[in-house]
XYZ file of C-alpha atoms in Angstrom:
542
model
C 18.880 16.378 5.023
C 22.272 17.228 3.529
C 25.542 16.478 5.052
C 26.226 20.186 5.554
C 23.010 20.895 7.343
C 23.633 17.811 9.510
C 26.876 19.263 10.482
C 25.267 22.608 11.522
C 22.580 20.962 13.573
C 24.800 18.234 15.074
C 28.377 19.588 15.616
C 31.026 17.100 14.545
C 32.282 14.653 17.214
C 35.636 12.873 17.251
C 35.737 9.130 17.102
C 36.748 9.164 20.772
C 33.580 11.166 21.543
C 31.456 8.819 19.575
C 32.994 5.837 21.509
C 32.146 7.582 24.724
C 28.627 8.117 23.647
C 28.230 4.494 22.665
C 29.485 3.421 26.222
C 26.942 5.773 27.701
C 24.259 4.319 25.597
C 25.220 0.839 26.471
C 24.825 1.586 30.133
C 21.390 3.350 29.417
C 20.146 0.259 27.486
C 21.186 -2.112 30.160
C 19.562 0.078 32.887
C 16.298 0.310 30.988
C 16.281 -3.373 30.112
C 16.695 -4.504 33.725
C 14.274 -1.872 35.143
C 11.119 -3.856 34.764
C 9.414 -6.650 33.000
C 7.891 -4.625 30.082
C 8.888 -6.375 26.759
C 10.763 -4.565 23.974
C 9.969 -4.451 20.340
C 12.708 -3.321 17.976
C 11.666 -2.175 14.496
C 14.062 -3.701 11.944
C 14.011 -2.837 8.277
C 17.471 -4.064 7.360
C 18.713 -0.505 6.594
C 21.656 1.234 8.194
C 19.708 3.047 11.055
C 17.750 -0.043 12.106
C 20.757 -2.256 11.904
C 22.837 0.153 13.971
C 20.039 0.265 16.653
C 19.529 -3.367 16.802
C 23.349 -3.907 17.015
C 23.597 -1.328 19.866
C 20.875 -3.179 21.832
C 22.202 -6.587 21.203
C 25.775 -5.667 22.259
C 24.382 -3.959 25.421
C 22.335 -6.932 26.387
C 25.069 -9.404 25.584
C 27.240 -7.703 28.347
C 24.523 -8.666 30.872
C 24.857 -12.028 32.857
C 22.738 -14.733 31.279
C 20.441 -14.804 34.277
C 19.494 -11.192 33.623
C 18.579 -11.756 30.001
C 14.970 -12.742 30.773
C 12.947 -10.170 29.097
C 11.912 -10.915 25.460
C 13.088 -8.500 22.814
C 10.862 -8.851 19.665
C 12.407 -7.859 16.410
C 9.894 -6.936 13.832
C 10.048 -6.392 10.068
C 7.125 -5.629 7.905
C 7.301 -7.127 4.442
C 4.852 -5.202 2.204
C 5.177 -7.914 -0.417
C 6.356 -5.224 -2.942
C 9.719 -4.419 -1.217
C 12.766 -4.069 -3.443
C 13.707 -7.720 -4.043
C 17.364 -7.056 -3.219
C 16.552 -5.602 0.148
C 13.720 -8.220 0.862
C 16.202 -10.958 0.369
C 18.673 -9.288 2.478
C 16.222 -8.738 5.322
C 14.895 -12.387 5.222
C 18.433 -13.690 5.460
C 19.075 -11.250 8.381
C 16.149 -12.508 10.369
C 17.302 -16.137 9.879
C 20.649 -15.245 11.244
C 19.261 -13.287 14.116
C 17.157 -16.340 15.060
C 20.162 -18.717 14.859
C 22.537 -16.358 16.675
C 20.070 -15.699 19.394
C 19.711 -19.377 20.230
C 23.567 -19.992 20.036
C 24.401 -16.987 22.231
C 21.359 -17.439 24.596
C 19.980 -13.982 23.715
C 16.349 -12.991 24.349
C 15.729 -11.825 20.801
C 12.793 -13.324 18.748
C 12.467 -12.094 15.080
C 9.051 -11.785 13.380
C 8.325 -11.179 9.689
C 5.012 -9.411 9.292
C 2.788 -9.131 6.359
C -0.383 -7.037 5.475
C -3.631 -8.869 5.342
C -4.420 -10.431 1.908
C -7.352 -8.012 1.549
C -5.038 -4.989 2.024
C -1.953 -5.935 -0.092
C -0.892 -3.551 -2.868
C -1.912 -5.918 -5.891
C -5.283 -6.731 -4.243
C -6.115 -3.184 -3.886
C -4.762 -1.977 -7.379
C -5.507 -4.968 -9.617
C -8.487 -6.409 -7.707
C -10.379 -3.360 -6.463
C -8.976 -0.981 -9.039
C -7.489 1.593 -6.625
C -5.340 3.999 -8.658
C -1.650 4.298 -8.115
C -1.005 6.012 -4.764
C -0.669 9.742 -4.766
C 0.011 12.324 -2.082
C -3.679 13.017 -1.892
C -4.692 9.393 -1.937
C -1.970 7.580 -0.013
C -3.839 4.396 0.624
C -0.842 2.218 0.712
C 1.247 3.241 3.791
C -1.430 2.463 6.455
C -2.486 -0.844 4.873
C 0.973 -2.218 4.018
C 3.155 -0.959 6.867
C 1.436 0.663 9.724
C -1.375 -1.752 10.304
C 0.744 -4.965 10.419
C 3.203 -3.434 12.922
C 0.474 -1.894 15.069
C -1.528 -5.086 15.195
C 1.574 -7.031 16.477
C 2.350 -4.185 18.905
C -1.291 -4.314 20.333
C -1.163 -8.015 20.589
C 1.976 -7.757 22.855
C 0.299 -4.991 24.853
C -2.735 -7.176 25.365
C -0.513 -9.919 26.745
C 1.711 -7.775 28.959
C -0.096 -4.483 29.511
C 2.667 -2.371 28.217
C 5.528 -2.230 25.622
C 8.607 -0.278 24.778
C 9.298 0.304 21.120
C 12.956 0.821 20.064
C 13.203 2.581 16.755
C 16.079 3.733 14.676
C 14.741 7.132 14.037
C 17.312 10.011 13.810
C 16.689 13.796 13.733
C 19.387 14.164 10.924
C 17.311 12.180 8.491
C 15.100 15.226 7.529
C 13.899 18.577 8.834
C 10.344 17.046 9.203
C 11.527 14.041 11.167
C 13.637 16.345 13.461
C 10.503 18.476 14.167
C 8.395 15.395 14.919
C 10.831 13.910 17.265
C 11.349 17.154 19.093
C 7.500 17.307 19.421
C 7.369 13.879 21.016
C 10.220 14.836 23.313
C 8.147 17.432 24.980
C 5.587 14.752 26.026
C 8.245 12.402 27.503
C 7.223 10.621 30.757
C 10.818 9.742 31.596
C 14.314 9.987 30.096
C 14.401 8.995 26.331
C 10.869 7.350 26.455
C 8.088 9.092 24.543
C 4.466 8.090 24.358
C 2.574 7.492 21.055
C -1.074 8.590 20.863
C -1.899 6.096 18.245
C -0.554 3.164 20.356
C -1.943 2.877 23.879
C 0.416 1.794 26.668
C 3.387 2.038 24.342
C 6.570 4.067 24.869
C 9.092 4.799 22.217
C 12.913 4.713 22.703
C 15.182 6.179 20.149
C 18.792 5.651 21.282
C 20.600 6.994 18.070
C 18.278 9.996 17.711
C 21.271 12.490 17.768
C 23.592 10.511 15.418
C 24.562 11.742 11.964
C 24.865 9.579 8.828
C 28.632 9.292 9.127
C 28.532 8.224 12.769
C 26.086 5.423 11.921
C 28.394 4.216 9.272
C 31.480 4.477 11.532
C 29.660 2.351 14.115
C 28.628 -0.234 11.521
C 32.067 -0.431 9.958
C 34.058 -0.497 13.140
C 31.772 -2.598 15.421
C 31.241 -6.209 14.090
C 27.694 -7.435 13.496
C 26.847 -9.662 16.484
C 24.379 -11.895 14.605
C 26.802 -12.634 11.817
C 25.491 -10.393 9.024
C 28.036 -8.518 7.042
C 27.871 -4.816 7.496
C 30.344 -4.386 4.697
C 27.742 -6.032 2.426
C 25.144 -3.580 3.715
C 27.563 -0.797 2.776
C 27.996 -2.157 -0.700
C 24.237 -2.340 -1.168
C 23.829 1.233 -0.174
C 26.744 2.231 -2.557
C 24.969 0.293 -5.344
C 21.940 2.310 -4.772
C 23.606 5.644 -5.140
C 23.468 7.259 -8.472
C 27.192 7.824 -8.983
C 28.108 4.458 -7.422
C 30.246 6.234 -4.935
C 29.807 5.585 -1.195
C 33.310 6.239 0.355
C 34.503 4.173 3.219
C 33.820 6.295 6.324
C 36.992 6.552 8.311
C 36.509 9.783 10.227
C 33.976 12.607 10.737
C 35.133 14.580 7.722
C 34.248 11.963 5.188
C 30.795 12.206 3.654
C 28.620 9.264 3.684
C 26.100 7.549 1.218
C 23.353 7.914 3.739
C 20.929 9.578 1.334
C 20.050 6.248 -0.270
C 16.463 5.182 0.191
C 14.989 1.787 -0.033
C 11.345 0.931 -0.188
C 8.599 -0.482 -2.301
C 9.577 -0.962 -5.922
C 6.055 0.081 -7.091
C 6.169 3.402 -5.076
C 4.626 6.329 -6.951
C 4.755 8.637 -4.151
C 8.238 9.756 -5.294
C 9.088 11.205 -8.635
C 11.693 8.471 -9.427
C 12.759 5.227 -7.773
C 16.431 6.331 -7.712
C 17.767 3.455 -5.733
C 16.480 0.832 -8.233
C 17.618 2.981 -11.127
C 21.178 3.192 -9.570
C 21.203 -0.496 -8.843
C 20.459 -1.267 -12.490
C 22.905 1.381 -13.722
C 25.832 0.316 -11.442
C 25.578 -3.377 -11.826
C 24.912 -5.315 -15.216
C 23.896 -8.365 -13.144
C 20.875 -6.349 -11.776
C 19.404 -5.670 -15.284
C 16.774 -8.271 -14.481
C 15.082 -5.614 -12.349
C 14.269 -3.592 -15.475
C 10.685 -5.011 -15.801
C 9.904 -3.985 -12.425
C 11.134 -0.380 -13.033
C 9.039 -0.196 -16.259
C 5.881 -1.409 -14.334
C 6.638 1.310 -11.730
C 7.117 3.956 -14.373
C 4.035 2.921 -16.241
C 1.976 3.150 -13.059
C 3.387 6.608 -12.376
C 1.245 8.551 -14.847
C -0.775 11.313 -13.316
C -3.206 11.922 -16.335
C -4.554 8.436 -16.238
C -8.190 9.427 -16.342
C -8.728 7.436 -19.658
C -7.775 4.300 -17.661
C -10.248 4.842 -14.869
C -14.143 4.821 -14.367
C -15.872 8.139 -14.361
C -17.516 7.179 -11.107
C -16.212 6.554 -7.648
C -15.720 2.812 -6.454
C -19.134 2.775 -5.025
C -20.830 3.791 -8.283
C -21.564 7.450 -7.656
C -20.390 10.423 -9.787
C -18.757 13.073 -7.769
C -17.526 16.419 -9.041
C -14.709 18.749 -8.235
C -13.350 22.091 -9.449
C -10.260 21.673 -11.527
C -7.884 24.339 -12.914
C -7.728 23.441 -16.651
C -5.051 25.795 -18.195
C -6.166 28.769 -16.147
C -9.831 28.085 -16.324
C -11.893 26.533 -13.570
C -13.978 23.446 -14.755
C -16.243 21.217 -12.782
C -15.334 17.622 -13.766
C -16.097 14.052 -12.329
C -13.399 12.659 -9.882
C -12.114 9.651 -11.577
C -12.572 6.350 -9.899
C -11.053 2.890 -10.048
C -9.199 1.270 -12.925
C -11.360 -0.109 -15.712
C -11.512 -3.880 -16.250
C -9.231 -3.668 -19.343
C -6.596 -1.971 -17.291
C -6.848 -4.143 -14.234
C -6.270 -7.136 -16.433
C -3.406 -5.317 -18.098
C -1.519 -4.797 -14.825
C -2.081 -8.381 -13.995
C -0.507 -9.536 -17.238
C 2.530 -7.099 -16.686
C 3.262 -8.431 -13.069
C 2.819 -12.022 -14.026
C 5.082 -11.542 -17.073
C 7.827 -9.874 -15.003
C 7.687 -12.673 -12.399
C 7.762 -15.374 -14.919
C 10.619 -13.737 -16.746
C 12.830 -13.374 -13.657
C 12.033 -16.908 -12.610
C 13.334 -18.168 -15.961
C 16.081 -15.726 -16.860
C 17.010 -14.050 -13.549
C 19.968 -14.716 -11.260
C 20.070 -18.059 -9.443
C 19.083 -16.577 -6.091
C 15.997 -14.847 -7.570
C 14.557 -17.895 -9.406
C 11.958 -18.397 -6.669
C 10.943 -14.595 -6.699
C 7.317 -13.940 -5.962
C 5.894 -10.529 -7.108
C 2.372 -11.543 -6.507
C 1.287 -14.473 -4.313
C -1.250 -17.211 -4.891
C -3.415 -15.917 -2.073
C -3.450 -12.502 -3.650
C -4.372 -13.856 -6.968
C -7.241 -15.818 -5.332
C -8.590 -12.752 -3.637
C -8.355 -10.689 -6.887
C -10.320 -13.354 -8.618
C -12.918 -13.376 -5.900
C -13.289 -9.592 -6.136
C -13.704 -9.649 -9.888
C -16.224 -12.430 -9.681
C -18.316 -11.578 -6.426
C -17.908 -7.741 -6.024
C -17.488 -6.496 -9.662
C -19.671 -9.261 -11.100
C -17.275 -9.955 -13.961
C -18.389 -13.481 -14.517
C -16.122 -14.117 -17.426
C -13.519 -15.224 -14.816
C -10.652 -13.919 -16.749
C -7.903 -14.469 -14.167
C -7.257 -18.126 -14.624
C -7.061 -17.640 -18.357
C -4.599 -14.737 -17.992
C -2.517 -16.691 -15.618
C -2.215 -19.651 -17.921
C -1.562 -17.497 -20.971
C 1.323 -15.725 -19.265
C 2.910 -18.570 -17.087
C 2.060 -21.528 -19.156
C 0.653 -23.213 -16.118
C -2.887 -23.902 -14.949
C -4.165 -21.648 -12.017
C -4.824 -23.688 -8.982
C -7.009 -21.530 -6.659
C -6.479 -22.349 -3.056
C -9.963 -21.068 -2.081
C -12.513 -23.915 -1.561
C -15.313 -23.782 -4.194
C -13.598 -21.064 -6.256
C -14.772 -20.978 -9.792
C -17.928 -22.860 -9.384
C -19.888 -20.604 -11.804
C -22.909 -21.243 -13.766
C -21.717 -18.869 -16.465
C -18.329 -18.117 -17.907
C -16.428 -16.457 -20.700
C -18.551 -17.849 -23.439
C -21.745 -16.323 -21.883
C -19.803 -13.122 -21.301
C -18.875 -12.774 -24.936
C -22.545 -13.383 -25.942
C -23.824 -10.765 -23.599
C -21.134 -8.366 -24.675
C -22.218 -8.857 -28.252
C -25.986 -8.214 -27.443
C -25.152 -5.074 -25.427
C -22.712 -3.470 -27.824
C -21.935 -0.554 -28.034
C -23.615 0.234 -24.735
C -20.950 -0.717 -22.159
C -23.189 0.561 -19.336
C -25.879 -2.001 -20.456
C -23.293 -4.803 -20.225
C -22.268 -3.681 -16.767
C -25.821 -3.419 -15.606
C -26.714 -6.840 -16.941
C -23.685 -8.434 -15.373
C -24.417 -6.869 -12.080
C -28.115 -8.074 -12.217
C -27.014 -11.555 -13.060
C -24.352 -11.676 -10.455
C -26.678 -10.298 -7.687
C -29.289 -12.821 -8.595
C -26.867 -15.710 -8.563
C -25.566 -14.519 -5.114
C -29.082 -14.578 -3.611
C -30.055 -17.766 -5.581
C -27.852 -19.921 -3.358
C -29.240 -18.508 -0.173
C -32.093 -20.082 1.846
C -33.725 -16.588 2.437
C -33.761 -13.942 -0.318
C -34.223 -11.029 2.182
C -32.689 -7.832 0.662
C -32.517 -9.106 -2.825
C -34.758 -6.304 -4.258
C -32.610 -3.625 -2.526
C -29.517 -5.144 -3.921
C -31.004 -5.215 -7.467
C -32.199 -1.525 -6.998
C -28.599 -0.607 -6.235
C -27.550 -2.022 -9.493
C -29.855 0.189 -11.386
C -28.773 3.289 -9.281
C -25.046 2.830 -10.150
C -25.213 1.437 -13.799
C -28.466 2.340 -15.486
C -27.411 5.670 -16.970
C -24.966 6.322 -19.667
C -21.803 8.166 -18.799
C -23.241 11.416 -20.132
C -26.550 11.091 -18.361
C -24.779 10.255 -15.064
C -22.426 13.258 -15.284
C -25.254 15.512 -16.295
C -27.439 14.300 -13.379
C -24.484 14.976 -10.914
C -24.238 18.556 -12.257
C -28.072 18.828 -11.850
C -27.794 17.622 -8.166
C -24.867 19.930 -7.534
C -26.617 23.014 -8.851
C -29.817 22.141 -7.004
C -27.900 21.802 -3.737
C -26.132 25.127 -4.283
C -29.384 26.901 -4.922
C -31.039 25.291 -1.905
C -28.181 26.323 0.380
C -28.402 29.999 -1.041
C -32.239 29.955 -0.613
C -32.594 30.708 -4.322
C -36.209 29.600 -4.920
C -36.328 30.778 -8.487
C -33.125 28.949 -9.489
C -34.698 25.690 -7.887
C -37.723 26.058 -9.909
C -35.751 26.624 -13.013
C -33.722 23.574 -12.472
C -36.867 21.412 -11.859
C -38.630 22.732 -14.872
C -35.523 22.107 -16.995
C -35.215 18.581 -15.751
C -38.923 17.825 -16.418
C -38.808 19.386 -19.911
C -35.707 17.223 -20.771
C -37.645 14.116 -19.785
C -40.677 15.172 -21.887
C -38.495 16.075 -24.872
C -36.946 12.627 -24.724
C -40.514 11.190 -25.023
C -40.162 9.560 -21.505
C -43.469 10.870 -20.155
C -44.091 7.698 -18.089
C -40.559 7.867 -16.822
C -41.326 11.100 -15.074
C -43.556 9.255 -12.740
C -41.226 6.309 -12.194
C -39.618 5.767 -8.763
C -36.203 4.463 -9.937
C -33.678 5.024 -12.709
C -33.996 1.268 -13.404
C -37.631 1.570 -14.339
C -36.912 4.828 -16.147
C -34.448 3.201 -18.453
C -36.459 0.006 -18.842
C -40.093 1.156 -18.193
C -42.926 -1.302 -17.776
C -44.656 -2.570 -20.870
C -48.011 -1.706 -19.261
C -46.906 2.046 -18.720
C -49.454 3.194 -21.423
C -52.255 1.379 -19.669
C -51.303 3.002 -16.217
C -51.414 6.434 -17.885
C -54.877 5.763 -19.211
C -56.178 4.669 -15.775
C -54.845 7.866 -14.247
């Protein structure tokens, strides 16, 4: 939301009026805090809004007698593990100071740094499973990386206490959509300033600075000292450095525009057209040129026409079709699936190269930077070996090539494979140029090995059959079969018996033309592609 639109929605206030509002909010916070034993959770991202909110709560509670500061106030921050490194470092240091200051000042604040589960992290999903870079229609990252870790913590507090109050730095002036959402929640308020959340049972949301403008946030941060010892001036400088023109004027009155439009987030984010904050940081400060590899990775991920890098099937091995407008003409084409093996290994090399380069040549305070954790690498390796059946086990080799260090997998028993890269190369040579044949053989071998170690092999035949269902056809055959099923379904829905017969006859003729008479009678595509050597005898008996 622009500064001008903010002024129209929220009339300018003098500094004296802002001070009066802060005094009222202080009394309101104190009253709510002392009202009951329901614990509070303050959402803290390290940005200006959450900092102002936490500071407001801290200052209000600090004015209470020590004997009344009995209710715990949890301060939670979610580290997605792909946060802007500058901001991530700032937030970690802030949490350390909050913890120290709370102990020194006998304040009831407890900071918590939350992380997504290893199976849900950005690199495990993208490099391990092959999820494509997030898009507006496939926004798989936000829920896994941000929402779930916070909600899990909130639910655990609710389980222990029955109820919780969430304190958030949300403001209507942030955007038109944010304003509309907050107004919608206001209509459901159960008491003054507290709104329920349907997604979180027994949770009420309190937004004390909901009517503040950007400039008022900066006035408060610059005129009221930070109670846990963090420098709000440094926060201001960080925002200024993330502004394209490097201008973020000191806010001295309500007529001065602010730099509140800067946005910090994940450095890999492809849900925005450009990472303007990272670009501005690099542009405005020569000492931040070490971030260029991160920006390059992000920009390389942000390619919409990436079908050549992705499988023609969905992640579960099925071809699905959709209608696509191709230069004015509608075409029915496959929905692209996960990244291919080659490109998953490519992204792994890029991330490890950036991490290694920054550790060697970056600034002193970034020499311990971690772009991808050891636990993530272990989970990626497990997925490649056990779920994708890529028994060449390429991750340790890539890790050593890029970092110059051996990969030490923390997972017990990891890497205990009967086959490795040598066997993979032999199998690849045998199957060339049929890549689907290679995939099928690796899946069959991997599935058999998985059941070989079990005391009971119940389900092995079903598992092997699924390998044939997803990998026995060539790309052309699989896509053609998907079109056949789509047309057959459409004809059935329309009750077009003639079209159904035509499709069935065409499919039968195609099989006969290919000389696959025995295949017509087979029950699976596995036996169709690799029919029994006794098929001729069976035909004679019938």
